Short mmCIF file of C-alpha atoms and ligand atoms in Angstrom, two decimals:
data_model
loop_
_atom_site.label_atom_id
_atom_site.label_comp_id
_atom_site.label_asym_id
_atom_site.label_seq_id
_atom_site.Cartn_x
_atom_site.Cartn_y
_atom_site.Cartn_z
CA MET M 80 -56.80 215.07 170.89
CA LYS M 81 -56.77 213.00 167.71
CA TYR M 82 -60.02 212.81 165.79
CA TYR M 83 -60.37 209.10 166.55
CA ASP M 84 -60.32 209.68 170.31
CA LYS M 85 -63.69 211.37 169.90
CA LEU M 86 -64.96 208.50 167.82
CA ILE M 87 -64.59 205.91 170.55
CA PHE M 88 -68.09 204.61 170.23
CA GLU M 89 -70.80 205.79 167.87
CA ILE M 90 -69.46 205.11 164.40
CA SER M 91 -72.52 203.32 163.04
CA ARG M 92 -74.25 204.84 159.97
CA PRO M 93 -77.49 203.35 158.54
CA GLY M 94 -76.83 201.24 155.48
CA ARG M 95 -73.03 201.15 155.78
CA LYS M 96 -71.62 197.66 155.28
CA GLY M 97 -68.34 195.87 155.77
CA TYR M 98 -69.16 192.78 153.73
CA GLU M 99 -70.82 191.57 150.58
CA LEU M 100 -72.10 188.02 150.46
CA PRO M 101 -72.44 186.23 147.12
CA LYS M 102 -75.97 185.60 145.88
CA THR M 103 -77.20 182.18 146.94
CA ASP M 104 -80.22 180.00 146.33
CA PHE M 105 -79.97 178.93 149.95
CA GLY M 106 -83.07 181.06 150.62
CA LYS M 107 -85.35 181.61 153.59
CA ASP M 108 -86.89 178.16 152.98
CA ALA M 109 -83.69 176.63 154.25
CA PHE M 110 -84.73 177.74 157.72
CA SER M 111 -88.19 176.18 157.51
CA GLU M 112 -87.15 173.29 159.72
CA MET M 113 -85.78 175.58 162.42
CA PRO M 114 -88.12 175.55 165.46
CA SER M 115 -90.00 178.86 165.44
CA GLN M 116 -89.00 179.77 169.01
CA LEU M 117 -85.36 179.83 167.85
CA MET M 118 -86.05 182.26 164.99
CA ARG M 119 -85.17 185.91 165.47
CA GLY M 120 -88.34 188.05 165.67
CA GLU M 121 -86.74 191.25 164.42
CA GLU M 122 -83.53 192.38 162.80
CA ALA M 123 -80.47 192.25 165.07
CA ASP M 124 -79.52 195.74 166.30
CA LEU M 125 -75.93 195.62 165.07
CA PRO M 126 -73.66 198.56 164.28
CA GLU M 127 -73.49 199.36 160.59
CA VAL M 128 -69.86 200.02 159.78
CA SER M 129 -67.27 199.48 157.09
CA GLU M 130 -64.38 197.06 157.55
CA LEU M 131 -61.95 199.97 157.83
CA ASP M 132 -64.08 201.57 160.57
CA VAL M 133 -63.95 198.33 162.55
CA VAL M 134 -60.22 197.84 162.08
CA ARG M 135 -59.45 201.40 163.22
CA HIS M 136 -61.91 201.17 166.11
CA TYR M 137 -60.28 198.09 167.61
CA THR M 138 -56.71 199.02 166.75
CA ASN M 139 -57.10 202.42 168.41
CA LEU M 140 -58.80 200.86 171.43
CA SER M 141 -55.94 198.36 171.75
CA ASN M 142 -53.41 201.24 171.64
CA LYS M 143 -55.10 202.73 174.69
CA ASN M 144 -54.59 199.50 176.59
CA PHE M 145 -51.65 198.56 178.78
CA GLY M 146 -50.29 195.03 178.62
CA VAL M 147 -47.21 192.91 179.20
CA ASP M 148 -46.34 193.52 175.55
CA THR M 149 -46.33 197.32 176.04
CA GLY M 150 -44.61 197.82 179.38
CA PHE M 151 -43.46 196.61 182.79
CA TYR M 152 -46.33 195.13 184.78
CA PRO M 153 -45.21 194.46 188.39
CA LEU M 154 -48.68 193.39 189.59
CA GLY M 155 -47.97 191.36 192.73
CA SER M 156 -49.58 187.90 193.05
CA CYS M 157 -50.52 188.01 189.34
CA THR M 158 -47.20 186.87 187.81
CA MET M 159 -47.46 189.03 184.70
CA LYS M 160 -44.59 187.36 182.87
CA TYR M 161 -43.92 187.59 179.16
CA ASN M 162 -46.15 185.41 176.97
CA PRO M 163 -43.75 183.87 174.42
CA LYS M 164 -45.03 184.19 170.86
CA ILE M 165 -44.12 180.62 169.98
CA ASN M 166 -46.96 179.60 172.33
CA GLU M 167 -49.38 181.54 170.12
CA GLU M 168 -48.10 179.87 166.98
CA VAL M 169 -48.55 176.44 168.50
CA ALA M 170 -52.03 177.26 169.78
CA ALA M 171 -53.05 178.55 166.34
CA MET M 172 -52.17 175.31 164.51
CA PRO M 173 -55.23 174.40 162.41
CA ALA M 174 -54.81 170.71 163.28
CA PHE M 175 -55.88 171.72 166.79
CA THR M 176 -58.09 174.77 166.24
CA SER M 177 -60.36 173.05 163.74
CA ILE M 178 -61.31 170.04 165.86
CA HIS M 179 -64.53 169.70 167.84
CA PRO M 180 -64.90 168.10 171.27
CA LEU M 181 -67.73 165.89 170.01
CA GLN M 182 -65.61 164.36 167.23
CA ASP M 183 -64.94 160.64 167.40
CA GLU M 184 -62.04 160.29 169.86
CA LYS M 185 -60.10 158.23 167.32
CA THR M 186 -59.76 161.44 165.28
CA ILE M 187 -58.48 163.63 168.17
CA GLN M 188 -55.74 161.39 169.53
CA GLY M 189 -53.15 164.19 169.26
CA ALA M 190 -55.23 166.56 171.36
CA LEU M 191 -55.82 163.89 174.00
CA GLU M 192 -52.13 163.05 174.03
CA LEU M 193 -51.32 166.72 174.64
CA TYR M 194 -53.83 166.80 177.51
CA TRP M 195 -52.31 163.66 179.00
CA ASN M 196 -48.71 164.83 178.57
CA LEU M 197 -49.42 168.22 180.15
CA GLN M 198 -51.25 166.54 183.02
CA HIS M 199 -48.18 164.40 183.67
CA ALA M 200 -45.69 167.22 183.28
CA LEU M 201 -47.63 169.17 185.92
CA ALA M 202 -47.82 166.12 188.18
CA ASN M 203 -44.02 165.83 187.95
CA ILE M 204 -43.50 169.52 188.65
CA ALA M 205 -45.92 169.45 191.59
CA GLY M 206 -44.93 166.10 193.11
CA LEU M 207 -48.54 164.93 192.96
CA TYR M 208 -50.19 161.89 191.36
CA GLU M 209 -52.78 163.17 188.91
CA PHE M 210 -54.11 166.44 187.50
CA THR M 211 -57.34 167.54 185.90
CA LEU M 212 -56.95 170.37 183.41
CA ASN M 213 -60.68 171.06 183.26
CA PRO M 214 -61.06 174.12 185.58
CA TYR M 215 -61.15 177.51 183.81
CA ALA M 216 -59.25 179.68 186.33
CA GLY M 217 -57.40 179.71 189.63
CA ALA M 218 -60.52 180.36 191.67
CA HIS M 219 -62.35 177.64 189.71
CA GLY M 220 -59.47 175.29 190.54
CA GLU M 221 -59.81 176.19 194.22
CA LEU M 222 -63.51 175.35 194.13
CA THR M 223 -62.79 172.06 192.33
CA GLY M 224 -60.01 171.15 194.80
CA LEU M 225 -62.22 171.91 197.80
CA MET M 226 -64.99 169.81 196.27
CA VAL M 227 -62.45 166.95 196.08
CA MET M 228 -61.62 167.56 199.76
CA LYS M 229 -65.30 167.50 200.71
CA GLN M 230 -65.98 164.40 198.59
CA TYR M 231 -63.07 162.57 200.23
CA HIS M 232 -64.41 163.18 203.76
CA LEU M 233 -67.96 162.28 202.72
CA ALA M 234 -66.71 159.03 201.12
CA ASN M 235 -65.14 158.23 204.53
CA GLY M 236 -68.47 158.91 206.21
CA ASP M 237 -66.79 161.84 207.95
CA THR M 238 -69.74 164.24 207.70
CA LYS M 239 -68.62 166.46 210.60
CA ARG M 240 -65.64 167.85 208.67
CA THR M 241 -66.92 171.15 207.32
CA LYS M 242 -64.28 173.65 208.48
CA VAL M 243 -61.52 175.02 206.25
CA ILE M 244 -58.69 176.92 207.90
CA VAL M 245 -57.51 179.93 205.90
CA PRO M 246 -54.71 182.33 206.93
CA ASP M 247 -55.64 186.01 207.45
CA SER M 248 -53.19 186.93 204.66
CA ALA M 249 -54.87 184.65 202.08
CA HIS M 250 -55.92 185.70 198.60
CA GLY M 251 -59.60 186.69 198.68
CA THR M 252 -60.57 183.81 196.42
CA ASN M 253 -59.60 181.26 199.13
CA PRO M 254 -62.37 182.02 201.66
CA ALA M 255 -64.77 182.73 198.78
CA SER M 256 -64.14 179.30 197.19
CA ALA M 257 -64.56 177.59 200.57
CA MET M 258 -67.94 179.26 201.05
CA VAL M 259 -69.09 178.32 197.53
CA ALA M 260 -68.00 174.71 198.21
CA GLY M 261 -70.34 174.75 201.24
CA LEU M 262 -67.54 174.73 203.82
CA GLN M 263 -67.04 177.09 206.75
CA VAL M 264 -64.03 179.37 206.90
CA VAL M 265 -61.96 179.60 210.07
CA GLU M 266 -59.17 182.17 210.08
CA VAL M 267 -55.69 181.46 211.41
CA LYS M 268 -53.45 184.39 212.34
CA SER M 269 -50.12 185.28 210.78
CA LYS M 270 -47.08 186.14 212.84
CA PRO M 271 -45.49 189.58 212.34
CA ASN M 272 -43.20 188.04 209.70
CA GLY M 273 -46.24 186.90 207.71
CA SER M 274 -45.96 183.15 208.32
CA ILE M 275 -48.69 181.05 209.93
CA ASP M 276 -48.73 181.10 213.73
CA VAL M 277 -48.47 177.39 214.55
CA GLU M 278 -49.54 178.03 218.16
CA ASP M 279 -52.69 179.75 216.87
CA LEU M 280 -53.29 176.83 214.48
CA LYS M 281 -53.08 174.00 217.04
CA PRO M 282 -56.31 174.71 218.95
CA LEU M 283 -58.24 174.92 215.66
CA LEU M 284 -57.35 171.36 214.69
CA ASP M 285 -60.14 169.00 215.72
CA ASP M 286 -62.38 166.40 214.10
CA THR M 287 -64.46 169.07 212.34
CA VAL M 288 -61.55 170.25 210.21
CA ALA M 289 -61.78 169.32 206.52
CA GLY M 290 -58.44 170.93 205.75
CA ILE M 291 -56.27 173.99 205.49
CA MET M 292 -55.68 176.25 202.47
CA MET M 293 -52.22 177.75 202.20
CA THR M 294 -49.86 179.29 199.75
CA ASN M 295 -46.11 178.90 200.11
CA PRO M 296 -44.39 181.30 199.72
CA ASN M 297 -47.14 183.18 201.49
CA THR M 298 -48.81 186.37 200.35
CA LEU M 299 -45.88 188.41 201.65
CA GLY M 300 -43.53 186.42 199.44
CA MET M 301 -41.93 184.63 202.40
CA PHE M 302 -41.33 180.87 202.50
CA GLU M 303 -43.23 179.05 205.29
CA THR M 304 -40.32 177.34 206.97
CA GLU M 305 -42.60 175.41 209.35
CA ILE M 306 -44.57 173.77 206.54
CA MET M 307 -43.51 170.19 207.44
CA GLU M 308 -44.69 170.72 211.03
CA ILE M 309 -47.97 172.26 209.82
CA ALA M 310 -48.54 169.34 207.40
CA LYS M 311 -47.94 166.81 210.21
CA LEU M 312 -50.36 168.55 212.58
CA VAL M 313 -53.14 168.87 209.98
CA HIS M 314 -52.78 165.26 208.81
CA GLU M 315 -52.76 163.96 212.39
CA ALA M 316 -56.04 165.80 212.94
CA GLY M 317 -57.48 164.00 209.87
CA GLY M 318 -57.50 167.08 207.64
CA LEU M 319 -56.08 167.63 204.15
CA LEU M 320 -53.69 170.34 202.93
CA TYR M 321 -54.70 172.50 200.00
CA TYR M 322 -51.97 174.45 198.18
CA ASP M 323 -52.94 177.63 196.37
CA GLY M 324 -50.39 177.26 193.56
CA ALA M 325 -50.93 180.67 192.01
CA ASN M 326 -47.59 181.47 193.69
CA LEU M 327 -45.73 178.45 192.33
CA ASN M 328 -43.45 180.54 190.10
CA PRO M 329 -40.52 180.94 192.56
CA LEU M 330 -40.49 177.20 193.32
CA LEU M 331 -40.86 175.93 189.76
CA GLY M 332 -38.62 172.90 189.25
CA LYS M 333 -37.01 173.40 192.68
CA VAL M 334 -39.51 172.56 195.42
CA ARG M 335 -42.62 170.42 195.01
CA PRO M 336 -45.85 171.04 196.94
CA GLY M 337 -46.43 167.27 197.11
CA ASP M 338 -43.10 166.89 198.95
CA MET M 339 -44.14 169.58 201.43
CA GLY M 340 -47.12 167.43 202.38
CA PHE M 341 -49.87 169.01 200.30
CA ASP M 342 -52.70 166.72 199.14
CA ILE M 343 -54.47 169.03 196.67
CA MET M 344 -53.35 172.06 194.70
CA HIS M 345 -54.24 174.25 191.78
CA ILE M 346 -51.86 175.83 189.31
CA ASN M 347 -52.58 178.97 187.31
CA LEU M 348 -51.39 178.24 183.78
CA HIS M 349 -52.09 181.93 183.08
CA LYS M 350 -49.52 182.97 185.66
CA THR M 351 -46.74 180.45 186.23
CA PHE M 352 -46.90 178.87 182.77
CA SER M 353 -46.86 182.09 180.74
CA THR M 354 -50.28 181.97 179.11
CA PRO M 355 -51.90 185.41 178.69
CA HIS M 356 -54.25 186.73 181.33
CA GLY M 357 -56.02 189.79 182.54
CA GLY M 358 -59.39 191.17 181.58
CA GLY M 359 -61.08 187.95 182.61
CA GLY M 360 -59.93 186.24 179.42
CA PRO M 361 -59.63 182.47 179.13
CA GLY M 362 -57.45 180.98 181.83
CA SER M 363 -56.81 177.54 183.21
CA GLY M 364 -56.56 176.33 186.80
CA PRO M 365 -55.48 172.66 186.73
CA VAL M 366 -55.98 170.76 189.98
CA GLY M 367 -53.56 168.09 191.17
CA VAL M 368 -54.06 165.55 193.93
CA THR M 369 -52.35 162.63 195.65
CA GLU M 370 -53.12 159.07 194.59
CA ARG M 371 -55.85 158.42 197.17
CA LEU M 372 -57.81 161.46 195.92
CA ALA M 373 -57.40 160.90 192.17
CA LYS M 374 -60.69 159.07 191.68
CA PHE M 375 -62.64 162.12 192.91
CA LEU M 376 -61.26 164.45 190.20
CA PRO M 377 -63.90 165.85 187.86
CA ASN M 378 -65.18 164.21 184.67
CA PRO M 379 -64.39 163.83 181.87
CA LYS M 380 -60.89 162.36 182.29
CA VAL M 381 -58.29 161.34 179.72
CA LYS M 382 -56.84 157.84 180.15
CA LYS M 383 -53.98 156.20 178.34
CA ASN M 384 -54.68 152.67 177.14
CA GLU M 385 -52.19 149.79 177.12
CA ASP M 386 -51.74 150.12 173.35
CA GLY M 387 -50.72 153.77 173.76
CA SER M 388 -54.01 155.23 172.50
CA PHE M 389 -56.11 157.68 174.53
CA THR M 390 -59.73 157.55 175.67
CA ILE M 391 -62.06 160.03 177.31
CA ILE M 392 -63.70 158.37 180.31
CA THR M 393 -66.38 159.12 182.86
CA ASP M 394 -65.40 157.90 186.31
CA GLU M 395 -68.32 156.99 188.58
CA ASN M 396 -66.33 157.98 191.70
CA SER M 397 -65.79 161.48 190.34
CA LEU M 398 -67.34 164.53 191.96
CA GLY M 399 -69.02 165.21 188.60
CA SER M 400 -68.30 167.72 185.89
CA ILE M 401 -67.17 171.31 186.49
CA SER M 402 -66.65 172.48 182.91
CA THR M 403 -67.75 171.79 179.37
CA PHE M 404 -65.66 168.99 177.94
CA LEU M 405 -61.97 169.19 178.92
CA GLY M 406 -61.58 172.91 179.72
CA ASN M 407 -59.78 175.72 177.87
CA PHE M 408 -57.75 173.71 175.41
CA GLY M 409 -55.97 176.66 173.72
CA VAL M 410 -54.54 177.74 177.07
CA MET M 411 -53.23 174.22 177.70
CA MET M 412 -51.46 174.24 174.34
CA ARG M 413 -49.65 177.47 175.27
CA ALA M 414 -48.58 176.10 178.65
CA TYR M 415 -47.39 172.84 177.09
CA ALA M 416 -45.34 174.78 174.51
CA TYR M 417 -43.82 176.83 177.37
CA ILE M 418 -42.81 173.72 179.33
CA LEU M 419 -41.28 172.05 176.27
CA THR M 420 -39.47 175.25 175.26
CA LEU M 421 -37.81 175.54 178.67
CA GLY M 422 -37.28 171.85 179.30
CA LYS M 423 -36.38 170.27 182.63
CA GLU M 424 -33.08 172.15 182.85
CA ASN M 425 -34.25 175.69 182.19
CA ILE M 426 -37.46 175.44 184.16
CA ARG M 427 -35.24 175.34 187.25
CA ASN M 428 -33.93 178.81 186.43
CA VAL M 429 -37.33 180.49 186.46
CA GLY M 430 -37.71 180.62 190.25
CA PRO M 431 -34.19 181.84 191.11
CA MET M 432 -34.38 184.60 188.45
CA ALA M 433 -37.83 185.74 189.64
CA THR M 434 -36.51 185.70 193.22
CA LEU M 435 -33.36 187.62 192.33
CA ASN M 436 -35.35 190.31 190.50
CA ALA M 437 -37.77 190.77 193.42
CA ASN M 438 -34.97 191.06 195.98
CA TYR M 439 -33.09 193.49 193.75
CA ILE M 440 -36.05 195.88 193.60
CA LYS M 441 -36.83 195.44 197.31
CA GLU M 442 -33.31 196.23 198.47
CA SER M 443 -32.98 199.15 196.01
CA LEU M 444 -36.14 200.88 197.24
CA LYS M 445 -36.29 200.22 200.96
CA ASP M 446 -34.76 203.58 201.86
CA ASP M 447 -37.79 205.34 200.32
CA TYR M 448 -40.53 202.77 200.92
CA LEU M 449 -41.47 201.12 204.20
CA LEU M 450 -40.44 197.45 204.24
CA PRO M 451 -42.37 195.83 207.09
CA ILE M 452 -40.67 192.44 206.77
CA GLU M 453 -36.92 192.27 206.34
CA GLY M 454 -35.15 189.25 204.91
CA VAL M 455 -34.89 187.43 201.61
CA CYS M 456 -38.24 187.21 199.86
CA LYS M 457 -39.20 184.89 197.04
CA HIS M 458 -40.80 186.19 193.82
CA GLU M 459 -42.59 189.18 195.36
CA PHE M 460 -42.68 191.42 198.43
CA VAL M 461 -44.85 194.02 200.08
CA PHE M 462 -44.08 197.64 201.00
CA ASP M 463 -46.30 199.44 203.47
CA GLY M 464 -46.42 202.66 201.44
CA LEU M 465 -43.90 205.48 201.46
CA LYS M 466 -41.52 205.63 204.39
CA ASP M 467 -42.23 209.33 204.87
CA LYS M 468 -45.94 209.45 205.69
CA SER M 469 -45.92 213.17 206.66
CA THR M 470 -46.76 214.37 203.12
CA GLY M 471 -50.10 212.54 203.03
CA VAL M 472 -49.19 210.84 199.75
CA THR M 473 -50.86 207.41 199.75
CA THR M 474 -50.13 204.12 198.02
CA LEU M 475 -52.99 204.90 195.62
CA ASN M 476 -51.31 208.21 194.67
CA VAL M 477 -47.98 206.47 194.02
CA ALA M 478 -49.72 203.82 191.91
CA LYS M 479 -51.43 206.48 189.78
CA ARG M 480 -48.21 208.47 189.38
CA LEU M 481 -46.44 205.37 188.03
CA LEU M 482 -48.94 205.36 185.14
CA ASP M 483 -47.66 208.80 184.13
CA TYR M 484 -44.21 207.28 183.76
CA GLY M 485 -45.48 204.38 181.63
CA PHE M 486 -45.40 201.64 184.26
CA HIS M 487 -48.33 199.52 185.33
CA ALA M 488 -49.06 199.93 189.04
CA PRO M 489 -48.19 197.17 191.51
CA THR M 490 -51.00 195.42 193.38
CA ILE M 491 -52.23 197.87 196.01
CA TYR M 492 -54.09 197.53 199.33
CA PHE M 493 -53.53 193.77 199.30
CA PRO M 494 -52.67 191.90 201.48
CA LEU M 495 -54.85 193.44 204.15
CA LEU M 496 -52.15 192.99 206.80
CA PHE M 497 -50.91 196.58 206.26
CA HIS M 498 -52.77 199.85 205.66
CA GLU M 499 -50.74 200.95 202.64
CA SER M 500 -49.80 197.62 201.01
CA MET M 501 -47.96 197.81 197.71
CA MET M 502 -47.18 194.35 196.37
CA ILE M 503 -44.46 194.16 193.75
CA GLU M 504 -43.71 191.14 191.55
CA PRO M 505 -41.28 191.70 188.65
CA THR M 506 -41.14 188.06 187.39
CA GLU M 507 -38.08 186.49 185.74
CA THR M 508 -38.65 187.85 182.25
CA GLU M 509 -37.60 191.48 182.85
CA SER M 510 -34.17 192.79 181.95
CA LEU M 511 -31.84 194.56 184.39
CA GLU M 512 -32.40 197.80 182.43
CA THR M 513 -36.18 197.61 182.95
CA LEU M 514 -35.76 196.90 186.67
CA ASP M 515 -33.36 199.86 186.96
CA GLU M 516 -35.77 202.19 185.15
CA PHE M 517 -38.57 201.14 187.48
CA ILE M 518 -36.36 201.68 190.53
CA GLU M 519 -35.36 205.12 189.26
CA VAL M 520 -38.99 206.14 188.71
CA MET M 521 -40.05 204.83 192.14
CA HIS M 522 -37.31 206.99 193.73
CA LYS M 523 -38.44 209.94 191.63
CA VAL M 524 -42.05 209.53 192.81
CA ALA M 525 -40.84 209.39 196.42
CA ALA M 526 -38.89 212.63 195.85
CA GLU M 527 -41.90 214.27 194.21
CA SER M 528 -44.01 213.23 197.20
CA ARG M 529 -41.68 215.16 199.48
CA GLU M 530 -41.22 218.20 197.23
CA ILE M 531 -44.48 218.60 195.27
CA PRO M 532 -46.98 216.23 196.95
CA GLU M 533 -49.96 217.85 195.15
CA LEU M 534 -48.58 216.64 191.81
CA VAL M 535 -48.53 213.04 192.99
CA LYS M 536 -51.97 213.37 194.58
CA ASP M 537 -53.38 214.65 191.25
CA ALA M 538 -51.90 211.84 189.17
CA PRO M 539 -52.31 210.51 186.59
CA VAL M 540 -51.90 213.60 184.42
CA THR M 541 -50.57 212.19 181.14
CA THR M 542 -52.98 209.29 180.62
CA LEU M 543 -55.98 209.39 178.30
CA VAL M 544 -58.37 209.33 181.24
CA ARG M 545 -57.56 210.96 184.56
CA LYS M 546 -58.31 209.50 187.99
CA LEU M 547 -61.60 207.62 187.84
CA ASP M 548 -64.37 207.63 190.39
CA GLU M 549 -63.73 204.05 191.46
CA THR M 550 -66.73 203.80 193.79
CA THR M 551 -69.19 204.71 191.04
CA ALA M 552 -67.33 202.47 188.60
CA ALA M 553 -67.71 199.54 191.01
CA LYS M 554 -71.28 200.31 192.12
CA ASN M 555 -72.71 201.34 188.77
CA PRO M 556 -70.57 199.77 186.06
CA ILE M 557 -71.54 200.65 182.50
CA LEU M 558 -69.97 197.85 180.55
CA THR M 559 -71.77 197.87 177.24
CA TYR M 560 -72.65 200.52 174.70
CA ARG M 561 -76.31 199.53 175.04
CA GLN M 562 -76.12 200.34 178.78
CA LEU M 563 -74.53 203.70 178.02
CA LYS M 564 -77.28 204.55 175.53
CA ALA M 565 -79.94 203.57 178.10
CA GLU M 566 -78.18 205.69 180.72
CA GLN M 567 -78.07 208.70 178.39
CA ALA M 568 -81.70 208.33 177.25
C1 PLP V 129 -54.49 184.89 191.02
C2 PLP V 129 -54.63 184.18 192.29
C3 PLP V 129 -55.77 183.36 192.52
C4 PLP V 129 -56.96 183.28 191.60
O1 PLP V 129 -56.71 182.96 190.27
P1 PLP V 129 -57.74 183.38 189.13
O2 PLP V 129 -57.29 182.67 187.90
O3 PLP V 129 -57.67 184.87 189.01
O4 PLP V 129 -59.11 182.94 189.55
C5 PLP V 129 -55.78 182.64 193.70
N1 PLP V 129 -54.79 182.75 194.62
C6 PLP V 129 -53.72 183.54 194.42
C7 PLP V 129 -52.64 183.59 195.47
C8 PLP V 129 -53.61 184.29 193.26
O5 PLP V 129 -52.55 185.08 193.08
#
């Protein structure tokens, strides 16, 4: 163990400083006009450290982390693609980072133009009429989109429509967003191949249905071939179709949700459009709609005037505001840079490459891992654990063993359709060599499971921390140093 591994947290020493401010005559009097309730009553309890202590602390912590920049990250449904560094350079341009949302809009025309251009690029990609970029994440986009759906029915005086149909394979955020939007969730079954059972759907479609939430390709990575039929049935029943676009990557530039009959969708800029994600950091979940729903999109909105200038407007038909100002602007800049870097031509190659990579891994591993659904998948696929279940090695064990070999684990135990789900998504940005290394290690873990199962069950053995007690971590999370100190006291 290196000395700094022991120094993870308490490095504060009374009186140690990392800064020296110049003397100033801007004394305590300067605060005399500050309302007293806003004044700090006692000194802030901050760590006292030198600049070098802080630099080492964070650099060493970051070295213990795993990210797309350190290794292969086949986390299914999460589209952990490479985040091009040119995006960071663009997003760090002072002309953008030093502006304030409350500045006179005449002075932020460039920022508004970027918002407007990105909105229209997404509308083109999605085959929809208008986008809002205000939501902060995919789930936030879902909530916003469902609020649009609800607002639309209410505006039609259709107060009975409170049901949202969600497939049993859906991402957990779908039913959660529907509940938060004040709608009721009705589950529709999947067929053994993972696609929606149209016969199971038909009896659910009545005049209480607000709409259906779907993702295509579905959670098993399979394209819903009956989507046009489903869209017709839902529309005939007076409902709307919501597209969970977190899985748009394989269709990018090839197939448009609007053309499939979807009325509302969200896109995860932090998945499909290469902006960084993970750790709950800033994301962006733009929501697109058809023309008849555009007026309900949240405020504020960016409009282009006849003279080519841009204005921020508040639309009285809107469902209201769902974010501060116009959302996570830095994330939008990264996504816009990504779209412009690829251009119309290259954006079409993203989906086929992601699809090829996923099928390559799937076909290479299906002799060792149980493939419940045969056939060509899109950008991701699901194994139902190891093929040989006699050793008692679980999907969790395999996932932990992968960490020993320097790979991030795939998504595990999702979707809930299988007991030992292992959802693998390589994305288009990985090289053939990386895919081959991953395949080799997956075979090796399968062999270990047969020959020395205890080793796999004990994994990880080479990581800084061994297997964690996940129940306690979830039930009693200690997330701050202050909490830890209180716990130890
Ligand atoms: C990631 C994901 C979401 C949620 O996106 P967040 O930005 O994490 O809120 C929704 N649906 C699917 C299918 C996803 O993969």
